[in-house]
Short mmCIF file of C-alpha atoms and ligand atoms in Angstrom, two decimals:
data_model
loop_
_atom_site.label_atom_id
_atom_site.label_comp_id
_atom_site.label_asym_id
_atom_site.label_seq_id
_atom_site.Cartn_x
_atom_site.Cartn_y
_atom_site.Cartn_z
CA MET A 1 85.66 113.05 112.27
CA LYS A 2 87.24 112.46 108.74
CA PRO A 3 88.14 109.30 108.21
CA GLU A 4 91.83 110.24 106.58
CA SER A 5 91.85 111.92 109.84
CA TRP A 6 92.53 108.52 111.87
CA LEU A 7 93.14 105.60 108.95
CA LYS A 8 95.99 108.22 107.30
CA VAL A 9 98.21 107.16 104.18
CA THR A 10 102.18 107.26 105.78
CA PRO A 11 105.33 106.06 103.96
CA ARG A 12 105.42 102.89 105.62
CA GLY A 13 101.51 101.97 104.13
CA LEU A 14 97.72 103.06 105.48
CA TYR A 15 98.43 103.57 109.26
CA CYS A 16 95.48 103.49 111.75
CA GLU A 17 95.96 106.27 114.61
CA PRO A 18 94.07 105.41 117.07
CA GLY A 19 95.10 101.98 116.90
CA ASP A 20 98.49 102.35 116.16
CA PHE A 21 99.00 99.86 113.43
CA TYR A 22 99.71 99.08 109.73
CA ILE A 23 97.81 97.40 107.90
CA ASP A 24 99.98 95.88 105.27
CA PRO A 25 103.46 97.71 105.86
CA HIS A 26 105.69 97.26 103.29
CA ARG A 27 108.61 98.29 105.71
CA PRO A 28 108.64 96.67 109.61
CA VAL A 29 106.60 98.36 111.80
CA GLY A 30 105.43 97.96 115.43
CA ARG A 31 102.27 96.49 115.06
CA ALA A 32 101.00 95.28 111.40
CA VAL A 33 97.87 93.64 110.69
CA VAL A 34 98.54 91.78 107.28
CA THR A 35 95.68 91.12 104.85
CA HIS A 36 97.12 87.69 102.62
CA GLY A 37 100.22 86.37 102.71
CA HIS A 38 101.82 87.76 98.71
CA GLY A 39 104.67 89.15 99.71
CA ASP A 40 104.06 92.76 98.34
CA HIS A 41 101.02 92.62 101.84
CA ALA A 42 103.34 90.35 103.92
CA ARG A 43 106.58 91.50 104.83
CA PRO A 44 109.25 89.90 107.51
CA GLY A 45 110.24 91.49 110.50
CA ASN A 46 107.04 93.48 112.09
CA ARG A 47 107.39 93.31 115.58
CA ALA A 48 103.82 92.09 116.15
CA VAL A 49 101.29 90.56 113.58
CA LEU A 50 97.49 90.40 113.28
CA ALA A 51 96.49 88.31 110.47
CA THR A 52 94.10 84.96 109.77
CA PRO A 53 95.77 81.77 111.05
CA GLU A 54 95.85 81.07 107.18
CA THR A 55 97.78 83.64 106.46
CA LEU A 56 100.32 83.81 109.95
CA ALA A 57 100.82 79.85 108.71
CA ILE A 58 101.87 81.14 105.27
CA MET A 59 104.23 83.90 106.47
CA ARG A 60 105.16 81.11 108.94
CA LYS A 61 106.58 78.88 106.08
CA ARG A 62 107.80 81.64 103.92
CA TYR A 63 109.95 83.37 106.52
CA GLY A 64 110.37 81.22 109.25
CA VAL A 65 111.29 83.32 112.44
CA GLU A 66 111.02 86.59 110.19
CA ALA A 67 107.61 86.58 110.01
CA GLY A 68 107.57 88.55 113.04
CA GLY A 69 107.83 89.42 116.92
CA LYS A 70 104.69 88.19 117.95
CA LEU A 71 102.53 86.33 116.10
CA ASP A 72 98.40 86.87 116.55
CA GLU A 73 95.89 84.84 114.77
CA ALA A 74 92.06 86.37 114.28
CA ARG A 75 89.83 83.61 112.87
CA TYR A 76 87.29 85.42 109.94
CA GLY A 77 84.31 87.09 112.15
CA GLU A 78 85.77 87.44 115.91
CA ARG A 79 85.94 91.12 116.67
CA ARG A 80 89.47 92.98 118.21
CA GLU A 81 89.59 96.19 119.76
CA ILE A 82 92.97 98.01 119.32
CA GLY A 83 93.14 101.56 120.71
CA GLY A 84 89.31 101.94 121.22
CA VAL A 85 89.23 100.82 117.25
CA SER A 86 86.86 97.98 116.74
CA LEU A 87 88.81 95.48 114.26
CA ARG A 88 87.73 92.02 112.37
CA PHE A 89 89.01 89.79 109.05
CA LEU A 90 86.02 88.94 106.48
CA PRO A 91 86.97 87.07 103.43
CA ALA A 92 88.02 88.44 101.07
CA GLY A 93 88.30 85.63 97.94
CA HIS A 94 91.40 86.07 96.80
CA VAL A 95 93.76 83.16 98.28
CA LEU A 96 93.83 80.95 101.57
CA GLY A 97 93.20 82.63 104.09
CA SER A 98 92.78 86.69 102.29
CA ALA A 99 90.95 88.83 104.13
CA GLN A 100 89.33 92.08 104.58
CA VAL A 101 89.81 93.81 107.34
CA VAL A 102 86.75 96.15 108.52
CA LEU A 103 87.51 99.25 110.83
CA GLU A 104 85.42 100.90 113.08
CA TRP A 105 85.92 103.84 115.16
CA GLN A 106 83.87 106.77 116.09
CA GLY A 107 80.52 105.28 114.35
CA CYS A 108 82.54 105.37 111.04
CA ARG A 109 83.07 101.38 109.57
CA ILE A 110 86.13 101.49 107.27
CA VAL A 111 86.37 98.77 104.94
CA VAL A 112 90.21 97.71 103.64
CA SER A 113 89.12 95.02 101.12
CA GLY A 114 93.16 93.76 100.17
CA ASP A 115 93.64 91.94 97.17
CA TYR A 116 90.29 90.04 96.20
CA LYS A 117 87.90 88.64 93.75
CA ARG A 118 84.46 87.63 93.39
CA ARG A 119 84.41 84.30 91.31
CA PRO A 120 84.09 81.46 93.36
CA ASP A 121 87.46 80.17 93.85
CA PRO A 122 87.04 76.18 95.62
CA THR A 123 90.88 76.59 97.54
CA CYS A 124 89.49 79.31 99.84
CA ALA A 125 86.15 81.19 101.23
CA PRO A 126 84.49 83.17 99.00
CA PHE A 127 84.59 87.28 99.73
CA GLU A 128 81.72 88.70 101.75
CA VAL A 129 80.20 91.94 100.92
CA CYS A 130 80.29 94.72 104.20
CA PRO A 131 78.04 97.43 103.84
CA CYS A 132 80.55 100.67 104.86
CA ASP A 133 81.47 104.42 105.36
CA VAL A 134 84.77 103.78 102.76
CA PHE A 135 85.84 101.15 101.29
CA VAL A 136 89.56 100.98 99.90
CA THR A 137 89.45 99.09 96.82
CA GLU A 138 92.31 97.77 94.60
CA ALA A 139 92.24 98.31 91.01
CA THR A 140 94.94 96.10 89.73
CA PHE A 141 93.05 94.62 86.89
CA GLY A 142 91.14 98.26 86.93
CA LEU A 143 89.68 99.63 83.05
CA PRO A 144 87.13 98.62 81.53
CA VAL A 145 88.89 96.43 78.92
CA PHE A 146 89.89 93.61 81.57
CA ARG A 147 86.92 91.18 81.85
CA HIS A 148 88.12 87.85 82.75
CA PRO A 149 86.10 85.11 81.32
CA PRO A 150 84.62 82.01 82.67
CA ASP A 151 87.54 79.51 84.49
CA SER A 152 85.88 77.19 83.01
CA GLU A 153 86.61 78.31 79.55
CA GLU A 154 90.82 78.34 80.01
CA ILE A 155 90.16 75.31 82.27
CA ALA A 156 88.89 73.24 79.12
CA LYS A 157 91.53 74.82 76.87
CA LEU A 158 94.33 73.47 79.32
CA LEU A 159 92.90 69.94 79.48
CA THR A 160 92.07 70.54 75.32
CA ALA A 161 95.78 70.92 74.91
CA GLN A 162 96.83 68.13 76.87
CA ALA A 163 94.31 65.68 74.67
CA GLN A 164 95.42 66.90 71.70
CA PHE A 165 99.15 66.38 72.61
CA PRO A 166 100.14 63.26 74.36
CA GLU A 167 103.68 62.84 73.47
CA ARG A 168 104.44 66.94 75.29
CA ALA A 169 104.26 68.20 78.66
CA ILE A 170 102.18 70.96 78.81
CA LEU A 171 103.77 72.89 81.73
CA VAL A 172 102.48 75.74 83.33
CA GLY A 173 103.31 78.59 84.84
CA VAL A 174 101.81 79.85 88.18
CA TYR A 175 102.74 81.80 91.26
CA ALA A 176 103.54 79.60 94.31
CA LEU A 177 101.00 81.24 96.16
CA GLY A 178 97.17 80.78 95.08
CA LYS A 179 97.34 80.56 91.52
CA ALA A 180 98.96 77.15 91.55
CA GLN A 181 96.67 75.32 93.84
CA ARG A 182 93.69 77.26 92.39
CA VAL A 183 94.51 75.88 88.93
CA ILE A 184 94.99 72.48 90.56
CA ALA A 185 91.86 72.57 92.23
CA LEU A 186 89.77 73.69 89.30
CA LEU A 187 91.30 70.91 87.39
CA ARG A 188 90.57 68.40 89.48
CA ARG A 189 86.92 70.27 89.32
CA ALA A 190 86.49 69.92 85.99
CA GLY A 191 86.78 65.67 86.42
CA TYR A 192 90.61 65.38 85.50
CA GLN A 193 92.49 62.71 87.61
CA ARG A 194 95.36 62.38 86.43
CA PRO A 195 98.58 62.72 88.73
CA LEU A 196 99.45 66.44 88.51
CA TYR A 197 103.59 67.20 88.26
CA ILE A 198 104.77 70.33 90.30
CA HIS A 199 108.21 71.71 90.51
CA GLY A 200 109.88 71.68 93.60
CA ALA A 201 108.69 75.24 94.62
CA LEU A 202 105.22 74.27 94.85
CA GLN A 203 105.34 71.70 97.12
CA GLY A 204 105.25 74.20 100.65
CA LEU A 205 102.52 75.50 99.97
CA CYS A 206 100.39 72.59 98.02
CA ASP A 207 101.06 70.88 101.77
CA LEU A 208 100.29 73.92 103.73
CA TYR A 209 96.75 74.31 101.61
CA ARG A 210 95.89 70.41 102.45
CA ASP A 211 96.48 70.57 105.61
CA PHE A 212 93.75 73.17 105.68
CA GLY A 213 91.84 71.02 104.21
CA VAL A 214 91.82 71.98 100.29
CA GLU A 215 91.79 69.01 98.01
CA LEU A 216 94.32 69.48 95.73
CA GLY A 217 94.37 65.13 94.27
CA GLU A 218 97.45 63.65 93.63
CA LEU A 219 100.30 65.46 93.25
CA ARG A 220 103.63 64.11 92.04
CA PRO A 221 108.10 66.11 92.17
CA ALA A 222 107.95 66.65 88.88
CA THR A 223 112.05 66.65 89.67
CA GLY A 224 113.28 63.07 88.97
CA ALA A 225 110.65 62.08 87.30
CA ALA A 226 111.75 60.20 84.05
CA LYS A 227 111.35 62.85 80.73
CA LYS A 228 109.08 59.66 79.02
CA ALA A 229 106.96 59.74 82.15
CA LEU A 230 105.54 63.33 81.37
CA ALA A 231 104.42 62.81 77.85
CA GLY A 232 100.55 63.98 77.59
CA GLU A 233 101.00 65.32 81.59
CA ILE A 234 100.48 68.53 83.05
CA VAL A 235 103.18 69.99 84.45
CA LEU A 236 102.95 73.31 86.95
CA ALA A 237 105.73 74.92 87.51
CA PRO A 238 107.22 78.48 88.81
CA PRO A 239 107.02 81.50 85.81
CA SER A 240 110.26 81.76 85.16
CA SER A 241 110.89 78.04 84.36
CA LEU A 242 108.86 78.46 81.08
CA THR A 243 111.81 79.75 79.75
CA ASP A 244 114.91 78.32 81.88
CA ARG A 245 117.18 75.77 81.61
CA TRP A 246 114.37 73.59 84.08
CA SER A 247 112.12 72.95 81.24
CA ARG A 248 114.74 71.12 79.07
CA ARG A 249 113.88 68.35 81.61
CA LEU A 250 109.77 67.74 79.68
CA PRO A 251 109.65 66.06 76.19
CA ASP A 252 108.85 68.90 73.96
CA PRO A 253 106.90 71.46 76.44
CA LEU A 254 104.27 72.98 75.67
CA PRO A 255 104.84 76.49 77.97
CA ALA A 256 100.59 77.73 78.80
CA MET A 257 100.90 80.42 82.00
CA ALA A 258 97.55 81.66 84.47
CA SER A 259 97.36 84.68 85.10
CA GLY A 260 95.07 87.71 84.34
CA TRP A 261 97.95 89.79 82.81
CA MET A 262 97.34 86.96 80.04
CA ARG A 263 94.57 88.74 78.36
CA VAL A 264 97.54 91.08 76.40
CA ARG A 265 98.42 89.73 74.20
CA ALA A 266 102.67 91.41 74.66
CA ARG A 267 102.54 89.28 78.16
CA ALA A 268 101.89 85.95 76.65
CA ARG A 269 104.77 86.69 73.95
CA GLN A 270 107.17 88.59 76.85
CA ARG A 271 106.80 85.04 79.07
CA GLY A 272 107.12 82.95 76.26
CA ALA A 273 103.63 81.08 76.73
CA GLU A 274 102.36 79.90 73.68
CA LEU A 275 98.70 78.78 75.18
CA PRO A 276 98.03 81.97 77.49
CA LEU A 277 94.49 81.42 79.69
CA ILE A 278 93.39 84.08 81.69
CA LEU A 279 92.61 83.41 85.60
CA SER A 280 93.08 85.65 87.68
CA ASP A 281 92.76 86.43 91.81
CA HIS A 282 92.07 90.30 91.42
CA ALA A 283 88.56 90.93 90.73
CA ASP A 284 88.26 92.43 86.87
CA TRP A 285 86.43 95.61 85.83
CA ASP A 286 82.63 94.26 86.16
CA GLU A 287 83.82 92.63 89.52
CA LEU A 288 85.22 95.52 91.05
CA THR A 289 82.19 98.01 90.03
CA GLN A 290 79.61 95.70 91.14
CA THR A 291 81.86 95.05 94.22
CA ILE A 292 81.27 99.28 95.00
CA ARG A 293 78.50 99.33 94.11
CA GLU A 294 77.65 96.24 97.10
CA VAL A 295 78.93 97.79 99.80
CA GLY A 296 77.26 100.97 99.33
CA ALA A 297 79.96 103.60 100.81
CA PRO A 298 79.43 107.00 100.15
CA GLU A 299 83.33 107.22 99.87
CA VAL A 300 85.48 105.21 98.03
CA TRP A 301 89.86 105.79 98.26
CA VAL A 302 91.30 102.95 95.25
CA THR A 303 94.95 101.85 95.36
CA HIS A 304 97.42 99.15 94.34
CA GLY A 305 96.12 99.57 90.09
CA ASN A 306 94.79 101.78 87.40
CA GLU A 307 93.10 104.04 90.21
CA GLU A 308 91.93 106.95 87.64
CA ALA A 309 89.52 104.98 85.60
CA LEU A 310 88.14 104.00 88.79
CA VAL A 311 88.08 107.10 90.94
CA HIS A 312 86.27 108.58 87.87
CA TYR A 313 83.96 105.17 88.01
CA ALA A 314 83.00 106.03 91.78
CA ASN A 315 82.13 109.77 90.95
CA SER A 316 80.09 108.63 88.14
CA LEU A 317 78.03 107.39 90.72
CA GLY A 318 78.15 110.51 93.15
CA LEU A 319 80.50 108.87 95.43
CA ARG A 320 83.53 110.55 96.40
CA GLY A 321 86.58 108.48 94.88
CA ARG A 322 90.27 108.74 95.86
CA ALA A 323 93.21 107.91 94.69
CA LEU A 324 96.05 106.58 97.11
CA ALA A 325 99.59 106.71 96.09
CA LEU A 326 100.36 103.85 98.28
CA ILE A 327 104.36 103.46 97.41
CA GLY A 328 105.53 99.47 97.79
CA ARG A 329 102.73 97.80 95.30
CA GLY A 330 103.84 97.30 92.27
CA ASP A 331 101.54 99.24 89.36
CA GLU A 332 101.11 95.88 88.10
CA GLY A 333 99.47 94.56 90.42
CA GLY A 334 101.52 92.56 92.60
CA GLU A 335 103.95 89.53 92.90
CA GLU A 336 101.47 87.02 92.02
CA GLU A 337 100.82 88.35 88.50
CA GLN A 338 104.46 89.91 88.14
CA GLY A 339 106.16 87.23 89.62
CA GLY A 340 109.24 88.25 91.43
CA VAL A 341 109.86 88.24 95.56
CA GLN A 342 107.27 85.00 95.55
CA GLU A 343 109.09 83.14 92.96
CA GLU A 344 112.81 83.97 94.26
CA LEU A 345 111.79 82.51 97.97
CA GLU A 346 110.03 79.70 96.77
CA THR A 347 112.68 78.35 94.39
ZN1 LIG B 401 97.57 89.10 96.65
ZN1 LIG B 402 98.78 92.67 95.97
#
């Protein structure tokens, strides 16, 4: 039986017919399987949700009782049977709790990777390669021009600016889920031990990461701190804070922004980022193509971004490539790269 006959593209999202569930549905459904907590994947109001414990905790924090009717958690590797379909989660390396969904039915294995990256991230479990018959991949940075530099180089830029401007606050725009905690953890890993100041909108998810054992060092609220005390310090805040009134409380702030899109100069200007830091939680072109080769699937379905180039790449390897036109996904790669839902909810 063809894989597209049991895992279907519908207006609500990817639908597994024999199991009667949707993966990351963008409208409320009876049974949702959610890959991770970003707002373009985890939406409120489903009657039942299956996700990792971390993702459910994130959804509870963001949506409260609206997180879903029945919340069912499955740890990485734990097997579930739903209507004869076997399902398990594997780490996707994207943000805390992010998962690939491994589906098996009648001898066919489909892996829906959700959002993922391959480079090490101290705040979440690394992506696990799972050989399969069909690999469903994101393509946020699915063009050969997108090659993210090493994280250490970007963090070094930030530390250089901090050392260079003792009179200024270095204001780093970060999305609340994933990017904030990763930038903090990377700074710690680079040996930065001073307190980090954070916008109130980042507090809740930083606390949650800590509850799951992610070390972030000393964090202090930026709101309420004396203006003078913030000179020479690193302050993290949602991207919109770079240009809004909030930043006026900081001494001569130097606006920085951590995002994969900072590769594109126009985007950095648009954000008002004088110090663009190319730090992405999405796979770049090399990571995408490496992953397609490693999973060895004869069929690759591409969604969530620049689909055509990756479909073409799959074809060039002799694989069947298919662009999935899923609606409800940002064509620029989800809220964590775009801003949007998350920021509004957390601010
Ligand atoms: Zn995401
Ligand atoms: Zn996404």
